[in-house]
Coordinates of C-alpha atoms in Angstrom, one line a residue:
Chain A
M740 CA 29.2 33.8 -9.3
M741 CA 31.5 34.3 -6.4
N742 CA 30.4 37.6 -5.1
S743 CA 26.7 37.4 -4.7
M744 CA 26.0 40.7 -2.9
S745 CA 27.6 42.6 -5.7
N746 CA 25.1 41.1 -8.1
V747 CA 22.3 42.7 -6.1
E748 CA 24.2 46.0 -6.1
F749 CA 24.7 45.7 -9.8
L750 CA 20.9 45.2 -10.4
K751 CA 20.1 48.1 -8.1
E752 CA 22.4 50.4 -9.9
L753 CA 21.1 49.2 -13.3
M754 CA 17.5 49.8 -12.5
N755 CA 18.0 53.1 -10.7
R756 CA 20.1 54.5 -13.5
N757 CA 17.5 53.7 -16.2
F758 CA 14.1 53.9 -14.4
K759 CA 12.3 55.6 -11.7
V760 CA 12.1 52.8 -9.1
I761 CA 9.3 53.4 -6.7
E762 CA 10.4 50.8 -4.1
T763 CA 13.4 48.4 -3.8
D764 CA 13.4 45.5 -1.5
V765 CA 16.4 43.2 -1.0
I766 CA 15.0 39.9 0.3
D767 CA 18.4 38.1 0.6
K768 CA 21.5 37.9 -1.4
Y769 CA 19.8 35.9 -4.1
Q770 CA 16.7 37.9 -4.5
V771 CA 15.7 41.5 -5.0
S772 CA 12.4 43.1 -6.0
F773 CA 11.6 46.4 -7.7
V774 CA 8.3 48.2 -8.0
L775 CA 8.0 50.2 -11.2
K776 CA 5.4 52.2 -13.0
Q777 CA 3.3 50.4 -15.6
A778 CA 4.7 52.4 -18.4
D779 CA 8.3 51.4 -17.6
I780 CA 7.7 47.6 -17.5
L781 CA 8.4 46.7 -21.1
Q782 CA 11.5 48.8 -21.2
A783 CA 12.7 47.4 -17.9
L784 CA 12.3 43.8 -19.2
V785 CA 14.3 44.6 -22.3
T786 CA 17.1 46.1 -20.1
L787 CA 17.1 43.0 -17.8
R788 CA 17.2 40.6 -20.7
N789 CA 20.1 42.4 -22.3
A790 CA 21.9 42.4 -18.9
G791 CA 21.6 38.6 -18.9
W792 CA 18.4 37.8 -17.1
I793 CA 17.2 35.5 -19.9
Q794 CA 15.1 33.0 -18.1
M795 CA 11.5 33.9 -17.2
S796 CA 10.6 32.1 -14.0
Y797 CA 7.2 33.3 -13.2
L798 CA 4.4 35.6 -14.2
S799 CA 1.3 36.2 -12.3
A800 CA -0.9 38.8 -10.6
I801 CA -2.1 39.7 -7.1
D802 CA -5.5 41.2 -6.4
W803 CA -5.8 44.2 -4.1
P804 CA -9.5 45.0 -4.0
D805 CA -9.2 47.7 -1.3
E806 CA -6.9 49.8 -3.4
S807 CA -8.8 48.8 -6.6
K808 CA -5.6 47.6 -8.1
I809 CA -4.2 44.4 -9.6
E810 CA -0.5 43.9 -9.1
M811 CA 1.5 42.3 -11.9
I812 CA 4.5 40.2 -10.9
Y813 CA 7.4 39.0 -13.1
I814 CA 10.3 37.0 -11.9
F815 CA 13.5 36.5 -13.9
M816 CA 16.7 34.5 -13.4
N817 CA 20.2 34.8 -14.6
W818 CA 22.3 31.7 -14.0
E819 CA 25.6 33.5 -14.5
R820 CA 24.8 36.1 -11.8
P821 CA 22.4 34.1 -9.7
V822 CA 19.8 36.5 -8.5
H823 CA 16.0 36.2 -8.9
V824 CA 14.6 39.6 -9.8
Q825 CA 11.0 40.4 -9.0
I826 CA 9.4 43.2 -11.1
R827 CA 6.1 44.4 -9.8
S828 CA 3.7 47.0 -10.9
K829 CA 0.1 48.0 -9.9
I830 CA -2.4 48.4 -12.7
D831 CA -6.1 49.4 -12.8
R832 CA -8.5 46.8 -11.5
K833 CA -11.6 47.9 -13.4
D834 CA -10.1 47.4 -16.8
P835 CA -6.8 45.6 -16.3
V836 CA -4.7 45.8 -19.5
M837 CA -1.0 44.9 -19.6
P838 CA 0.9 44.7 -22.9
S839 CA 2.1 41.2 -23.6
I840 CA 5.8 40.4 -23.2
I841 CA 6.0 37.4 -25.5
N842 CA 8.2 39.3 -27.9
I843 CA 10.8 39.7 -25.1
Y844 CA 10.2 36.4 -23.3
P845 CA 8.4 33.8 -25.6
G846 CA 7.9 31.5 -22.6
A847 CA 5.4 33.9 -21.2
K848 CA 2.7 32.9 -23.6
Y849 CA 0.9 30.3 -21.4
Y850 CA 1.5 32.2 -18.2
E851 CA -0.4 35.2 -19.7
R852 CA -3.2 32.9 -20.8
E853 CA -3.4 31.6 -17.3
C854 CA -3.3 35.0 -15.8
H855 CA -6.1 36.2 -18.0
E856 CA -8.2 33.2 -17.0
F857 CA -7.7 33.6 -13.2
F858 CA -7.5 37.4 -12.9
G859 CA -9.1 38.8 -16.0
V860 CA -6.0 40.8 -17.1
K861 CA -6.0 41.5 -20.8
F862 CA -2.7 41.0 -22.7
P863 CA -2.9 42.7 -26.1
G864 CA -0.1 41.3 -28.3
N865 CA -0.5 37.7 -27.2
P866 CA -2.5 36.1 -30.0
D867 CA -4.6 33.7 -28.0
Y868 CA -4.6 35.0 -24.4
E869 CA -8.4 34.8 -24.4
K870 CA -8.6 31.1 -25.1
Q871 CA -9.6 28.9 -22.2
L872 CA -6.7 26.9 -20.7
I873 CA -7.6 25.2 -17.4
L874 CA -11.1 26.2 -16.5
E875 CA -13.6 24.6 -18.8
M876 CA -16.6 26.7 -19.8
W877 CA -16.1 29.2 -16.9
D878 CA -19.1 31.6 -16.5
D879 CA -18.3 33.7 -13.5
I880 CA -15.8 36.4 -12.5
P881 CA -12.1 35.3 -12.7
P882 CA -11.7 32.9 -9.7
L883 CA -8.6 34.2 -8.1
R884 CA -10.0 37.6 -7.6
K885 CA -10.8 38.2 -3.9
D886 CA -14.5 38.9 -4.4
F887 CA -15.1 35.5 -6.0
D888 CA -16.9 33.3 -3.5
P889 CA -16.3 29.6 -4.1
Q890 CA -19.2 28.7 -1.7
A891 CA -21.7 30.7 -3.6
Y892 CA -20.5 29.4 -6.9
S893 CA -20.7 25.8 -5.7
D894 CA -24.2 26.4 -4.4
R895 CA -25.3 27.8 -7.7
K896 CA -23.6 25.3 -9.9
F897 CA -24.1 22.0 -8.2
T898 CA -27.2 20.3 -6.6
K899 CA -27.3 20.5 -2.9
R900 CA -26.8 17.2 -1.1
E901 CA -27.8 16.4 2.4
Y902 CA -25.1 15.0 4.7
K903 CA -25.8 13.5 8.0
E904 CA -23.9 15.5 10.6
D905 CA -23.3 12.5 12.9
Y906 CA -22.4 9.9 10.4
L907 CA -19.6 8.7 12.7
V908 CA -21.7 8.3 15.8
L909 CA -22.7 4.8 16.6
S910 CA -24.6 5.3 19.8
D911 CA -25.5 8.4 21.9
Q912 CA -23.2 7.4 24.7
N913 CA -20.1 7.6 22.5
S914 CA -21.2 10.8 20.8
K915 CA -18.4 13.4 20.5
K916 CA -20.8 15.7 18.7
E917 CA -20.9 18.3 21.5
K918 CA -17.2 18.3 21.8
R919 CA -16.8 18.7 18.1
E920 CA -19.2 21.6 18.0
V921 CA -17.4 23.4 20.8
R922 CA -14.1 22.9 18.9
K923 CA -15.7 24.1 15.7
E924 CA -17.1 27.2 17.3
R925 CA -13.7 28.1 18.7
A926 CA -12.0 27.6 15.4
E927 CA -14.5 29.8 13.7
S928 CA -14.0 32.5 16.3
L929 CA -10.3 32.5 15.5
K930 CA -10.6 32.4 11.8
G931 CA -9.7 35.3 9.4
G932 CA -9.3 38.7 11.0
Q933 CA -6.3 40.7 10.0
K934 CA -3.8 41.1 12.8
V935 CA -1.3 44.0 12.5
Chain B
M853 CA -2.8 13.4 -47.2
K854 CA -5.7 14.0 -44.8
Q855 CA -4.8 15.0 -41.3
M856 CA -6.1 12.9 -38.4
K857 CA -6.6 14.0 -34.8
L858 CA -5.4 11.7 -32.1
F859 CA -5.3 12.0 -28.3
L860 CA -2.3 11.0 -26.2
G861 CA -3.7 10.5 -22.8
P862 CA -5.2 10.9 -20.2
Q863 CA -5.0 7.1 -20.2
H864 CA -1.8 6.0 -21.9
P865 CA 1.2 4.1 -20.7
G866 CA 3.5 7.0 -21.7
M867 CA 1.4 9.8 -20.3
H868 CA 1.8 10.5 -16.6
G869 CA -1.2 11.9 -14.9
N870 CA -4.4 13.5 -16.0
A871 CA -3.7 15.7 -19.0
S872 CA -4.0 14.9 -22.7
V873 CA -2.0 15.9 -25.7
H874 CA -4.0 16.6 -28.8
L875 CA -2.1 15.6 -31.9
Y876 CA -2.9 16.3 -35.5
V877 CA -1.0 13.7 -37.5
D878 CA -0.3 13.2 -41.2
G879 CA 0.7 9.6 -41.4
D880 CA 3.3 9.2 -38.7
I881 CA 4.4 12.8 -38.5
I882 CA 2.9 15.3 -36.0
K883 CA 1.7 18.5 -37.7
K884 CA 0.2 20.3 -34.8
S885 CA -0.1 19.6 -31.1
F886 CA -1.2 21.1 -27.9
L887 CA -1.7 20.1 -24.3
L888 CA -5.1 20.1 -22.7
P889 CA -4.6 20.6 -19.0
G890 CA -7.4 21.2 -16.5
M891 CA -8.6 17.7 -15.7
L892 CA -6.8 17.9 -12.4
H893 CA -7.5 21.5 -11.4
R894 CA -8.3 21.6 -7.8
G895 CA -8.1 25.3 -7.1
F896 CA -5.2 25.1 -4.7
E897 CA -4.0 28.6 -5.1
K898 CA -7.5 29.8 -4.0
G899 CA -7.7 27.2 -1.4
M900 CA -4.4 28.3 0.2
E901 CA -5.7 31.8 0.6
R902 CA -8.7 30.5 2.5
H903 CA -6.6 28.5 5.1
S904 CA -4.3 29.6 7.8
W905 CA -0.5 29.3 7.5
I906 CA -0.4 26.1 9.5
N907 CA -3.4 24.5 7.9
N908 CA -1.9 24.9 4.4
I909 CA 0.6 22.1 5.3
S910 CA -2.0 19.6 4.2
L911 CA -2.8 21.2 0.9
I912 CA 0.7 21.9 -0.3
P913 CA 2.1 18.4 -0.9
R914 CA -0.8 17.7 -3.2
V915 CA 0.3 20.2 -5.8
C916 CA 2.7 17.8 -7.3
V917 CA 1.7 14.2 -6.6
V918 CA 4.8 12.3 -7.4
E919 CA 7.2 14.6 -5.6
P920 CA 5.5 16.2 -2.7
D921 CA 8.5 17.2 -0.6
I922 CA 9.7 20.0 -2.8
N923 CA 6.4 21.7 -2.3
E924 CA 6.7 21.5 1.5
M925 CA 10.3 22.7 1.3
A926 CA 9.6 25.7 -1.0
F927 CA 6.6 26.8 1.1
A928 CA 8.5 26.4 4.4
M929 CA 11.5 28.3 3.0
G930 CA 9.3 31.1 1.8
V931 CA 7.5 31.5 5.1
E932 CA 10.8 31.4 7.0
K933 CA 12.2 34.1 4.7
L934 CA 9.2 36.3 5.5
L935 CA 9.4 35.6 9.2
G936 CA 13.2 35.9 9.4
L937 CA 13.2 32.5 11.2
E938 CA 16.3 30.5 11.8
V939 CA 15.8 26.8 11.5
P940 CA 17.7 24.5 13.9
E941 CA 20.9 23.0 12.4
R942 CA 19.7 19.4 12.6
A943 CA 16.5 20.2 10.7
H944 CA 18.4 21.4 7.7
W945 CA 20.2 18.0 7.4
I946 CA 17.0 16.0 7.9
R947 CA 15.3 18.1 5.2
M948 CA 18.2 17.3 2.8
I949 CA 17.8 13.6 3.5
I950 CA 14.1 13.8 2.8
L951 CA 14.6 15.9 -0.4
E952 CA 17.2 13.6 -1.8
L953 CA 15.2 10.5 -1.0
A954 CA 12.4 12.1 -2.8
R955 CA 14.6 12.8 -5.8
L956 CA 15.7 9.2 -5.8
S957 CA 12.1 8.1 -5.7
I958 CA 10.9 10.3 -8.6
H959 CA 14.0 9.5 -10.7
L960 CA 13.3 5.8 -10.3
M961 CA 9.7 6.4 -11.2
A962 CA 10.5 8.5 -14.3
Y963 CA 13.1 6.0 -15.3
G964 CA 10.6 3.2 -14.9
G965 CA 8.1 5.3 -16.9
L966 CA 10.5 5.0 -19.8
G967 CA 9.3 1.4 -20.0
G968 CA 5.8 2.6 -21.1
P969 CA 6.6 4.4 -24.3
T970 CA 9.5 2.0 -25.2
G971 CA 7.6 -1.2 -24.4
N972 CA 10.1 -2.5 -21.8
Y973 CA 8.0 -3.2 -18.8
T974 CA 10.6 -5.1 -16.9
L975 CA 12.3 -1.8 -16.2
M976 CA 9.1 -0.4 -14.9
Y977 CA 8.5 -3.2 -12.4
H978 CA 12.1 -3.1 -11.1
A979 CA 12.1 0.6 -10.7
H980 CA 8.8 0.8 -9.0
A981 CA 9.8 -2.0 -6.6
D982 CA 12.8 0.0 -5.5
R983 CA 10.7 3.1 -5.2
N984 CA 8.5 1.2 -2.9
S985 CA 11.4 0.6 -0.5
I986 CA 11.8 4.4 -0.4
L987 CA 8.2 4.8 0.5
D988 CA 8.7 2.3 3.3
I989 CA 11.5 4.5 4.7
F990 CA 9.3 7.6 4.4
E991 CA 6.6 5.8 6.2
Q992 CA 8.9 5.1 9.1
I993 CA 10.1 8.7 9.2
T994 CA 7.0 10.6 8.6
G995 CA 4.1 8.2 9.1
H996 CA 2.9 8.6 5.6
R997 CA 3.9 7.0 2.3
V998 CA 3.1 9.6 -0.3
Y999 CA 2.0 12.9 1.1
H1000 CA 4.4 13.4 4.1
Q1001 CA 3.5 16.8 5.4
Y1002 CA 6.8 16.6 7.2
I1003 CA 8.8 19.7 6.3
V1004 CA 7.0 22.6 8.0
A1005 CA 8.0 26.2 8.5
G1006 CA 10.4 26.2 11.4
G1007 CA 12.0 22.8 10.8
V1008 CA 10.6 19.3 10.5
R1009 CA 7.6 17.8 12.3
K1010 CA 9.5 15.4 14.4
D1011 CA 13.0 13.9 14.7
L1012 CA 14.1 10.8 12.8
P1013 CA 13.1 7.5 14.5
K1014 CA 15.9 5.6 16.2
G1015 CA 17.8 3.1 14.0
I1016 CA 16.5 4.6 10.7
E1017 CA 20.1 5.2 9.6
K1018 CA 20.5 1.5 9.3
D1019 CA 17.5 1.1 7.0
I1020 CA 18.6 4.0 4.8
H1021 CA 22.1 2.7 4.5
A1022 CA 20.8 -0.8 3.6
F1023 CA 18.6 0.7 0.9
L1024 CA 21.3 2.9 -0.5
D1025 CA 23.7 0.0 -0.7
S1026 CA 21.2 -2.2 -2.5
L1027 CA 20.3 0.5 -4.9
E1028 CA 24.0 1.2 -5.6
A1029 CA 24.6 -2.5 -6.2
R1030 CA 21.8 -2.5 -8.7
Y1031 CA 22.8 0.6 -10.5
E1032 CA 24.7 -1.2 -13.3
E1033 CA 21.8 -3.5 -13.7
Y1034 CA 19.5 -0.5 -14.2
R1035 CA 21.7 0.9 -16.9
D1036 CA 21.7 -2.4 -18.7
L1037 CA 18.0 -2.7 -18.5
G1038 CA 17.4 0.8 -19.8
I1039 CA 19.7 3.1 -21.6
E1040 CA 22.3 0.4 -22.4
N1041 CA 19.7 -2.0 -23.6
P1042 CA 20.2 -2.5 -27.4
S1043 CA 16.5 -2.7 -28.0
I1044 CA 15.9 0.7 -26.5
V1045 CA 19.1 2.6 -27.4
A1046 CA 18.2 2.9 -31.1
R1047 CA 14.8 4.1 -30.0
I1048 CA 16.0 6.9 -27.7
T1049 CA 19.1 8.1 -29.4
D1050 CA 18.8 11.2 -31.5
T1051 CA 15.0 11.5 -30.8
I1052 CA 13.3 14.6 -29.3
M1053 CA 16.2 17.0 -29.6
L1054 CA 16.4 20.1 -27.5
P1055 CA 18.9 22.7 -28.8
E1056 CA 20.3 25.3 -26.5
A1057 CA 18.5 28.2 -28.1
V1058 CA 15.2 26.5 -27.5
V1059 CA 16.0 26.1 -23.8
W1060 CA 16.2 29.8 -23.3
E1061 CA 13.2 30.5 -25.5
L1062 CA 11.0 28.1 -23.6
G1063 CA 12.4 28.8 -20.1
V1064 CA 13.1 25.1 -19.5
T1065 CA 15.1 24.4 -16.3
G1066 CA 16.5 21.4 -14.6
I1067 CA 17.7 18.3 -16.5
G1068 CA 16.3 19.6 -19.8
M1069 CA 18.4 22.7 -19.5
R1070 CA 21.5 21.1 -18.1
S1071 CA 21.5 18.4 -20.8
A1072 CA 21.6 21.1 -23.6
V1073 CA 23.6 23.9 -22.1
G1074 CA 26.4 21.8 -20.5
K1075 CA 26.8 23.9 -17.4
A1076 CA 26.0 23.1 -13.8
Y1077 CA 22.9 25.3 -13.6
D1078 CA 21.4 23.7 -10.5
I1079 CA 19.9 25.8 -7.7
R1080 CA 21.5 23.6 -5.2
K1081 CA 24.9 24.7 -6.6
V1082 CA 24.4 28.4 -7.6
M1083 CA 22.2 29.5 -4.8
P1084 CA 22.4 26.8 -2.1
Y1085 CA 19.6 26.4 0.4
A1086 CA 19.5 24.2 3.5
R1087 CA 23.1 22.9 3.8
Y1088 CA 23.8 22.0 0.2
D1089 CA 26.9 24.2 0.4
Q1090 CA 28.4 21.9 2.9
V1091 CA 28.1 18.6 1.0
E1092 CA 30.1 17.5 -2.0
F1093 CA 28.3 16.6 -5.1
E1094 CA 28.6 17.0 -8.8
V1095 CA 26.0 18.2 -11.3
P1096 CA 26.0 15.9 -14.4
T1097 CA 25.6 17.8 -17.7
S1098 CA 25.9 17.3 -21.4
T1099 CA 25.9 19.4 -24.5
Y1100 CA 23.8 17.2 -26.7
S1101 CA 20.3 16.9 -25.5
D1102 CA 18.4 13.9 -26.9
A1103 CA 16.2 11.6 -25.0
R1104 CA 19.1 9.3 -24.2
S1105 CA 21.3 12.0 -22.7
R1106 CA 18.5 13.3 -20.5
I1107 CA 17.9 9.8 -19.1
D1108 CA 21.6 9.3 -18.7
I1109 CA 21.8 12.5 -16.6
K1110 CA 18.8 11.3 -14.5
L1111 CA 20.7 8.1 -13.7
K1112 CA 23.9 9.9 -12.9
E1113 CA 22.0 12.1 -10.5
L1114 CA 20.9 9.0 -8.7
V1115 CA 24.5 8.3 -7.8
Q1116 CA 25.0 11.9 -6.6
S1117 CA 21.8 11.8 -4.4
I1118 CA 23.0 8.6 -2.8
G1119 CA 26.3 10.3 -2.0
I1120 CA 24.5 13.3 -0.5
I1121 CA 22.3 11.2 1.7
R1122 CA 25.4 9.4 3.0
Q1123 CA 27.2 12.6 3.8
C1124 CA 24.1 14.0 5.5
L1125 CA 23.8 10.9 7.8
A1126 CA 27.5 11.3 8.7
K1127 CA 27.5 15.0 9.3
M1128 CA 24.2 15.4 10.9
P1129 CA 24.5 17.0 14.4
E1130 CA 22.3 16.3 17.4
G1131 CA 19.8 18.8 18.6
P1132 CA 16.3 20.2 18.3
V1133 CA 14.5 19.9 15.0
R1134 CA 11.7 22.5 15.1
V1135 CA 11.1 26.0 16.4
P1136 CA 7.5 27.2 16.5
M1137 CA 6.5 29.7 13.8
G1138 CA 4.9 32.0 16.2
R1139 CA 3.6 32.3 19.7
G1140 CA 0.4 31.2 21.2
Q1141 CA -2.4 29.4 19.4
S1142 CA -1.4 28.0 16.1
M1143 CA -4.5 29.2 14.2
R1144 CA -3.6 32.8 15.1
W1145 CA 0.0 32.7 13.9
T1146 CA 0.7 35.6 11.6
V1147 CA 3.4 36.3 9.1
P1148 CA 4.8 39.8 8.4
K1149 CA 3.9 41.7 5.3
G1150 CA 6.0 40.9 2.3
Y1151 CA 6.5 39.4 -1.1
V1152 CA 8.9 36.4 -1.4
Y1153 CA 9.8 33.9 -4.1
S1154 CA 11.4 30.7 -2.8
P1155 CA 12.9 28.4 -5.5
V1156 CA 13.9 24.8 -5.0
E1157 CA 15.7 22.4 -7.3
S1158 CA 13.2 19.7 -8.1
S1159 CA 13.8 16.6 -10.2
R1160 CA 12.3 18.5 -13.2
G1161 CA 13.8 21.9 -12.6
E1162 CA 13.3 25.1 -10.8
F1163 CA 10.2 24.8 -8.6
G1164 CA 9.1 27.8 -6.7
Y1165 CA 6.4 29.3 -4.5
Y1166 CA 5.5 32.9 -4.7
I1167 CA 4.1 33.9 -1.4
V1168 CA 2.5 37.3 -0.5
S1169 CA 1.5 38.1 3.0
N1170 CA -0.5 41.1 4.2
G1171 CA 0.2 40.4 7.8
G1172 CA -2.9 38.3 8.4
T1173 CA -3.5 34.8 9.6
N1174 CA -3.9 33.5 6.1
P1175 CA -1.6 34.0 3.1
W1176 CA -2.9 36.7 0.8
R1177 CA -1.7 35.0 -2.4
V1178 CA 0.3 31.8 -3.0
G1179 CA 1.5 31.3 -6.6
V1180 CA 3.1 28.0 -7.7
R1181 CA 5.7 28.0 -10.4
G1182 CA 5.5 24.4 -11.7
A1183 CA 8.8 23.2 -12.9
S1184 CA 7.3 21.5 -16.0
Y1185 CA 5.1 24.4 -17.1
P1186 CA 7.4 25.5 -20.0
Q1187 CA 8.1 22.1 -21.5
G1188 CA 4.6 20.9 -20.8
L1189 CA 2.6 23.7 -22.5
L1190 CA 4.7 25.7 -24.8
G1191 CA 7.2 22.9 -25.5
V1192 CA 4.4 20.5 -26.6
E1193 CA 2.9 23.2 -28.8
K1194 CA 6.1 24.4 -30.5
Y1195 CA 8.5 21.5 -30.6
L1196 CA 6.5 18.4 -31.0
P1197 CA 5.3 19.3 -34.6
G1198 CA 7.8 17.6 -37.0
T1199 CA 8.6 14.7 -34.8
R1200 CA 7.0 11.2 -35.0
L1201 CA 3.9 10.2 -33.3
D1202 CA 5.6 7.6 -31.0
D1203 CA 8.1 10.2 -29.8
A1204 CA 5.5 12.4 -28.2
A1205 CA 5.3 10.1 -25.2
L1206 CA 9.1 10.2 -24.9
W1207 CA 9.1 14.0 -24.7
I1208 CA 6.5 13.8 -21.9
D1209 CA 8.6 11.2 -20.1
T1210 CA 12.1 12.5 -20.5
M1211 CA 11.3 16.2 -19.9
G1212 CA 9.3 15.2 -16.8
V1213 CA 6.0 16.8 -17.6
C1214 CA 3.9 16.6 -14.4
S1215 CA 0.3 17.6 -15.0
P1216 CA -0.8 18.1 -11.4
E1217 CA 1.6 21.0 -11.1
I1218 CA 0.4 22.6 -14.4
D1219 CA -3.2 22.4 -13.2
R1220 CA -2.8 23.0 -9.5

């Protein structure tokens, strides 16, 4: 616990010795991330677990529609050597399948269910990954994918209600409607847009 | 005998928040159980992707209703890690005061919540009254009672108001004076002791299987596994405090640890007020118009020790004005979902609410 930098070094050495690490990123002395091939993931998790990273902190996915990939992300923690390890791997987006890890980390069961619900990743090996968890009777594409449009879903699903734009305005003299519109336009012009 | 299906919650004195536990009981014994979340799902992870980095301040505290400050802290720390931003010294100490006041507030609330399943409502009224004084202090500091939106990337929103130290000290003194009374009302109270001793056990092997953190883990493992200790953030490495533990985890020992943490938090706040330097409290996250602030590409996980365990934000940026993905690791995810499914069967019906209360299951952070 005393020498934290050596923990990161230890992990780097452990992963590089056993697997072909595509990318390593040391975020700080308490966190390091490795990018692996999909085929290596299960073996890497077994190695990590045997090395003492017995607590699963997080499991989720990230959608990258431009590359047509879904990136799986696993985070583990070892309290004796306090480092959070991120393991990431990109899998196919059209038919995302990732073997379940509940035999290695039983706590992953519900995380995988949630991941299936929100990203559509299949987890063979997990007995009930397909059951609904949070979204009741969902009938659209998985909502955390980037091409899911909440506005369109809401328009389709719920009846449209008319709202008065100037519900705050008491008289024309005090109207700040114009000012609001200018501000809104400006905000819209600044929105989005990737800046490199 | 025939099994019967019962619902614990959403409306139940021992069920916090909007989730329900489905129980299949045979007489008094639970045979099968699972949690049904989703009644409070607000789509925050999607919502955060659609707002700019600075806009998200107003969404974040709502992820966990009773303890909003840890959300702000985790998100702010993650963004600062991505930016490589150094926070002013004074801001670190103010953040610690806020976080520990929040810990006091939720421990009081959870301790008061014990009154529900055990039928001791006096405890609940006393604890909530004291929590209300904390909310008053929050209102003076941040302008809000519940959702403070105070800790932002780059520091805190504004400096402490003048003279607030006096109010905080007065509150801490009064709480400390009432500490013994709280013990007498709750875990030393003969009518409750028999009820909470040796119920809802949590063995050490189960802790690692579920992935439970926080008080649940420390009460079973007996080691000071606290993120504030093992990987200190803010200035937790410069204050002295102890992490109470035990090796026998029943409902009583978990509540006992909660109460001992109250004393430690009081100590931390006093040290912060004494050690806090003068100076600026915020540096801007970027330059120019705040809607255009961008964050460099990267993946970062930022954990914080909440009252219920390790609470973390997983933040991915692609260099744009909005986050690409924000994932929330709710601290009560393992015990709330898998714990209810695997470890409630075999216990008694009336103990289910005790598990929810003493393990600190918080449904807003499970749903998000």
